[in-house]
Coordinates of C-alpha atoms and ligand atoms in Angstrom, one line a residue:
X1 CA 44.9 -44.0 -35.2
X2 CA 42.7 -46.3 -33.3
X3 CA 43.7 -47.6 -29.8
X4 CA 41.7 -50.3 -27.7
X5 CA 42.2 -50.9 -24.3
X6 CA 42.0 -54.7 -24.3
X7 CA 43.5 -55.1 -20.0
X8 CA 39.6 -55.7 -18.7
X9 CA 38.0 -57.6 -21.3
X10 CA 38.3 -61.3 -20.8
X11 CA 36.2 -61.9 -24.6
X12 CA 39.4 -60.3 -26.2
X13 CA 40.3 -63.4 -28.3
X14 CA 36.9 -63.7 -30.0
X15 CA 37.7 -64.3 -33.9
X16 CA 34.9 -62.4 -35.8
X17 CA 33.4 -65.9 -37.6
X18 CA 31.0 -63.6 -38.5
X19 CA 32.5 -61.0 -41.1
X20 CA 32.2 -62.7 -44.4
X21 CA 28.8 -63.9 -43.8
X22 CA 27.0 -60.7 -42.7
X23 CA 25.5 -60.1 -46.0
X24 CA 23.9 -63.2 -46.5
X25 CA 22.8 -63.5 -42.5
X26 CA 19.4 -62.3 -43.0
X27 CA 18.5 -64.0 -46.3
X28 CA 19.5 -67.7 -45.2
X29 CA 18.2 -67.2 -41.6
X30 CA 14.7 -66.3 -42.6
X31 CA 14.7 -69.9 -43.7
X32 CA 16.4 -71.1 -40.7
X33 CA 15.7 -71.1 -37.0
X34 CA 14.4 -67.7 -37.4
X35 CA 10.5 -67.8 -37.9
X36 CA 10.8 -70.6 -35.3
X37 CA 11.9 -68.9 -32.7
X38 CA 9.2 -65.6 -33.6
X39 CA 6.6 -68.2 -33.2
X40 CA 8.2 -69.8 -30.1
X41 CA 9.3 -66.9 -27.9
X42 CA 6.5 -64.5 -27.6
X43 CA 5.0 -66.6 -24.6
X44 CA 7.9 -67.0 -22.7
X45 CA 8.5 -63.4 -22.5
X46 CA 4.8 -62.5 -21.0
X47 CA 5.5 -60.4 -18.1
X48 CA 8.5 -59.0 -18.9
X49 CA 8.4 -55.2 -19.1
X50 CA 11.1 -53.4 -17.2
X51 CA 14.9 -55.1 -19.0
X52 CA 16.0 -57.8 -21.3
X53 CA 20.2 -58.8 -22.5
X54 CA 20.0 -60.1 -25.5
X55 CA 23.1 -61.9 -26.1
X56 CA 24.7 -62.1 -30.1
X57 CA 22.0 -60.1 -31.6
X58 CA 23.7 -60.6 -34.8
X59 CA 21.8 -58.5 -37.0
X60 CA 18.7 -57.9 -35.0
X61 CA 16.2 -60.2 -36.3
X62 CA 15.5 -61.4 -32.7
X63 CA 16.2 -57.7 -31.2
X64 CA 12.6 -56.7 -32.8
X65 CA 10.9 -59.8 -31.9
X66 CA 12.1 -59.0 -28.2
X67 CA 11.0 -55.0 -28.9
X68 CA 7.3 -56.1 -30.1
X69 CA 6.7 -58.4 -27.3
X70 CA 7.7 -56.2 -24.3
X71 CA 8.0 -52.8 -23.6
X72 CA 11.2 -53.3 -21.8
X73 CA 14.7 -51.5 -22.2
X74 CA 16.8 -53.6 -23.8
X75 CA 20.8 -54.4 -24.0
X76 CA 21.5 -55.8 -27.6
X77 CA 25.2 -57.7 -26.6
X78 CA 27.3 -58.0 -29.8
X79 CA 31.3 -58.3 -30.8
X80 CA 31.0 -59.1 -34.4
X81 CA 31.7 -55.4 -36.3
X82 CA 29.8 -56.2 -38.8
X83 CA 27.0 -58.0 -37.7
X84 CA 26.2 -55.2 -34.8
X85 CA 26.2 -52.7 -37.7
X86 CA 23.8 -54.1 -39.8
X87 CA 21.9 -54.2 -36.1
X88 CA 22.5 -50.3 -35.2
X89 CA 20.9 -49.3 -39.5
X90 CA 18.0 -51.5 -38.3
X91 CA 17.2 -49.1 -35.0
X92 CA 17.9 -46.6 -37.3
X93 CA 15.0 -47.2 -39.2
X94 CA 13.1 -47.3 -36.8
X95 CA 13.2 -44.0 -33.8
X96 CA 10.8 -46.2 -30.8
X97 CA 13.7 -49.0 -31.2
X98 CA 16.7 -47.0 -31.4
X99 CA 15.6 -45.3 -28.0
X100 CA 15.3 -48.5 -26.0
X101 CA 17.6 -50.6 -27.6
X102 CA 21.5 -50.5 -26.0
X103 CA 24.5 -52.1 -28.0
X104 CA 27.3 -53.6 -26.5
X105 CA 29.6 -54.2 -28.4
X106 CA 31.5 -56.7 -26.5
X107 CA 31.0 -60.6 -26.0
X108 CA 29.0 -62.2 -23.3
X109 CA 31.5 -63.0 -20.8
X110 CA 32.1 -58.9 -20.5
X111 CA 28.4 -58.1 -20.3
X112 CA 28.0 -56.2 -17.0
X113 CA 24.9 -53.5 -17.2
X114 CA 23.8 -51.3 -14.4
X115 CA 21.0 -53.1 -13.1
X116 CA 19.9 -57.0 -13.0
X117 CA 17.4 -57.9 -15.8
X118 CA 13.9 -59.7 -15.6
X119 CA 15.1 -61.6 -18.6
X120 CA 18.2 -62.9 -21.2
X121 CA 17.5 -64.1 -24.3
X122 CA 20.5 -65.8 -26.0
X123 CA 19.3 -67.6 -29.8
X124 CA 21.9 -69.5 -31.5
X125 CA 24.5 -68.2 -29.5
X126 CA 25.6 -71.3 -27.1
X127 CA 27.2 -73.1 -29.7
X128 CA 30.1 -70.3 -29.8
X129 CA 31.2 -71.1 -26.6
X130 CA 33.5 -74.4 -25.8
X131 CA 32.7 -76.8 -22.8
X132 CA 35.3 -75.0 -20.8
X133 CA 33.8 -71.3 -21.3
X134 CA 30.1 -72.6 -20.7
X135 CA 30.9 -72.6 -16.6
X136 CA 32.0 -68.9 -16.8
X137 CA 29.0 -67.9 -19.2
X138 CA 26.1 -69.3 -16.7
X139 CA 27.5 -67.4 -14.1
X140 CA 28.1 -64.1 -15.7
X141 CA 24.5 -64.6 -17.1
X142 CA 23.4 -65.5 -13.3
X143 CA 25.1 -62.1 -12.1
X144 CA 23.2 -60.1 -14.7
X145 CA 19.7 -61.3 -13.4
X146 CA 17.5 -60.3 -11.3
X147 CA 16.1 -62.8 -8.5
X148 CA 13.5 -64.9 -9.9
X149 CA 14.8 -64.2 -13.5
X150 CA 14.6 -65.7 -16.6
X151 CA 17.3 -67.1 -19.2
X152 CA 15.3 -68.5 -22.1
X153 CA 17.6 -69.6 -25.4
X154 CA 17.1 -72.3 -27.8
X155 CA 18.5 -75.7 -28.2
X156 CA 17.5 -79.3 -29.2
X157 CA 19.6 -82.6 -28.8
X158 CA 21.7 -83.0 -32.0
X159 CA 22.9 -86.5 -33.5
X160 CA 27.1 -85.8 -34.5
X161 CA 26.9 -85.4 -38.3
X162 CA 29.2 -87.3 -40.5
X163 CA 31.8 -85.3 -42.4
X164 CA 30.9 -85.1 -45.8
X165 CA 31.3 -82.7 -49.7
X166 CA 30.9 -78.8 -50.1
X167 CA 26.6 -78.8 -50.5
X168 CA 24.4 -75.8 -51.6
X169 CA 22.3 -75.0 -48.5
X170 CA 20.4 -72.1 -49.6
X171 CA 20.0 -69.6 -52.5
X172 CA 18.6 -66.1 -52.9
X173 CA 17.8 -63.6 -55.3
X174 CA 19.0 -60.1 -54.5
X175 CA 18.7 -58.0 -57.9
X176 CA 19.9 -59.9 -60.9
X177 CA 22.4 -61.8 -58.4
X178 CA 22.0 -65.2 -56.4
X179 CA 23.6 -64.9 -53.2
X180 CA 24.5 -68.5 -52.6
X181 CA 25.6 -70.3 -49.0
X182 CA 27.3 -73.4 -49.3
X183 CA 28.4 -75.9 -46.1
X184 CA 30.3 -78.7 -44.9
X185 CA 31.0 -80.6 -42.0
X186 CA 34.8 -81.0 -41.5
X187 CA 34.8 -82.8 -38.8
X188 CA 33.1 -83.6 -35.4
X189 CA 34.0 -84.9 -32.3
X190 CA 32.2 -85.0 -29.0
X191 CA 29.9 -82.0 -29.0
X192 CA 32.2 -80.3 -31.3
X193 CA 31.6 -80.1 -34.7
X194 CA 34.0 -78.3 -37.2
X195 CA 32.2 -77.1 -40.8
X196 CA 33.6 -75.0 -43.8
X197 CA 31.0 -72.2 -45.2
X198 CA 31.2 -70.6 -48.7
X199 CA 29.6 -67.7 -49.3
X200 CA 29.1 -67.0 -53.2
X201 CA 27.6 -64.2 -55.6
X202 CA 26.5 -65.5 -59.0
X203 CA 26.1 -63.2 -61.9
X204 CA 23.9 -65.3 -64.5
X205 CA 25.4 -68.3 -62.5
X206 CA 29.5 -67.0 -63.1
X207 CA 31.0 -66.3 -59.1
X208 CA 32.0 -63.2 -58.9
X209 CA 32.6 -63.0 -55.2
X210 CA 33.7 -65.8 -52.9
X211 CA 34.1 -66.4 -49.4
X212 CA 34.5 -68.3 -46.9
X213 CA 34.7 -69.5 -43.3
X214 CA 35.7 -72.7 -41.2
X215 CA 34.0 -72.3 -37.7
X216 CA 34.0 -74.8 -34.6
X217 CA 30.4 -75.4 -33.3
X218 CA 29.9 -77.0 -29.7
X219 CA 26.7 -78.3 -29.3
X220 CA 26.2 -79.6 -25.7
X221 CA 23.9 -82.6 -25.0
X222 CA 20.9 -82.1 -22.9
X223 CA 21.8 -83.5 -19.7
X224 CA 25.2 -82.2 -19.6
X225 CA 23.6 -78.8 -20.5
X226 CA 20.9 -79.3 -17.3
X227 CA 23.8 -80.5 -14.9
X228 CA 25.7 -76.9 -15.8
X229 CA 22.7 -75.0 -15.3
X230 CA 22.0 -76.4 -12.0
X231 CA 25.4 -75.7 -11.1
X232 CA 25.0 -72.3 -11.5
X233 CA 22.2 -71.9 -9.9
X234 CA 19.5 -72.2 -12.5
X235 CA 15.8 -74.0 -12.2
X236 CA 14.1 -75.4 -15.1
X237 CA 11.0 -73.7 -16.2
X238 CA 8.4 -75.1 -18.9
X239 CA 9.0 -74.2 -22.3
X240 CA 8.6 -75.6 -25.9
X241 CA 10.4 -78.2 -27.7
X242 CA 12.9 -76.3 -29.1
X243 CA 13.6 -74.0 -26.5
X244 CA 15.1 -73.6 -22.9
X245 CA 13.7 -71.6 -20.0
X246 CA 15.6 -71.5 -16.8
X247 CA 14.6 -69.6 -13.7
X248 CA 16.9 -68.3 -11.1
X249 CA 15.4 -68.9 -7.8
Ligands
SAM1 C1 23.8 -67.4 -35.4 S1 23.8 -65.2 -34.8 C2 22.8 -65.3 -33.9 C3 22.1 -63.6 -34.2 C4 20.6 -63.5 -33.9 N1 20.8 -63.7 -32.4 C5 19.3 -64.9 -34.7 O1 19.5 -65.1 -34.0 O2 19.3 -64.1 -35.6 C6 25.2 -65.8 -33.9 C7 25.8 -64.4 -32.8 O3 26.7 -64.7 -31.9 C8 27.5 -64.0 -32.0 N2 28.8 -64.2 -30.9 C9 29.4 -65.3 -30.8 N3 30.3 -65.4 -30.1 C10 29.8 -64.8 -29.2 C11 30.0 -64.2 -27.5 N4 31.1 -64.9 -27.0 N5 29.1 -63.4 -27.0 C12 28.0 -62.5 -28.3 N6 27.9 -62.9 -29.0 C13 28.5 -63.5 -29.5 C14 28.3 -63.5 -33.3 O4 28.9 -62.6 -33.5 C15 26.4 -63.7 -34.1 O5 25.7 -62.4 -34.3

């Protein structure tokens, strides 16, 4: 029997929206945000040498970029068991990574490392935090950063989407099967968007496996985000379109 003590954990409500997406994740996101982040993140990590926290490391696609671009120790925070399993297996295939990356099986609000880090990287995770949790997120992250430390994340201004029909967003050959991701917006209000994603495996066109998840994401407007970060003590630093870099004074 496995007993988990949750008394000290703030993020114990996190539900694993990624469980059914895991087999599809790397296939789909190589077509999504990952190539651009591979291009834009490295210059923002210049000079980082000692330690980095990565929030929501997922399957480790960005962890690998951080490890290539810096000699730093990495604390990879990832609450989803499925995503974390791929991450650890990825590390296991590279002894140099295995020695440098510590995987923290918790959510961002529970992150606590031994000493303040030079940088925190958070790629495509911000949307998981509803507005009422973000003040706490910025407070927790500021506490983990050394003075002058940088917080780097991807963000862009988005128009509120319109609810619509289910559409195939990507299909990838895996041997003789096709791994298909379909999505639809169900509801959009304020900064919150509720979407349905369907993950299918097809064999000669026929679905042999199908899972779906309904998830609500939060996309804060630029002005609001800037106000929150300033209130938490961060100052904006230069970053290319699509990325944000904020520093503690
Ligand atoms: C879209 S994926 C991004 C993964 C990776 N950063 C990448 O770009 O490939 C979002 C990740 O954030 C994680 N996540 C969700 N809620 C979180 C939380 N409260 N704290 C930390 N990570 C969280 C999810 O489990 C998932 O792995």
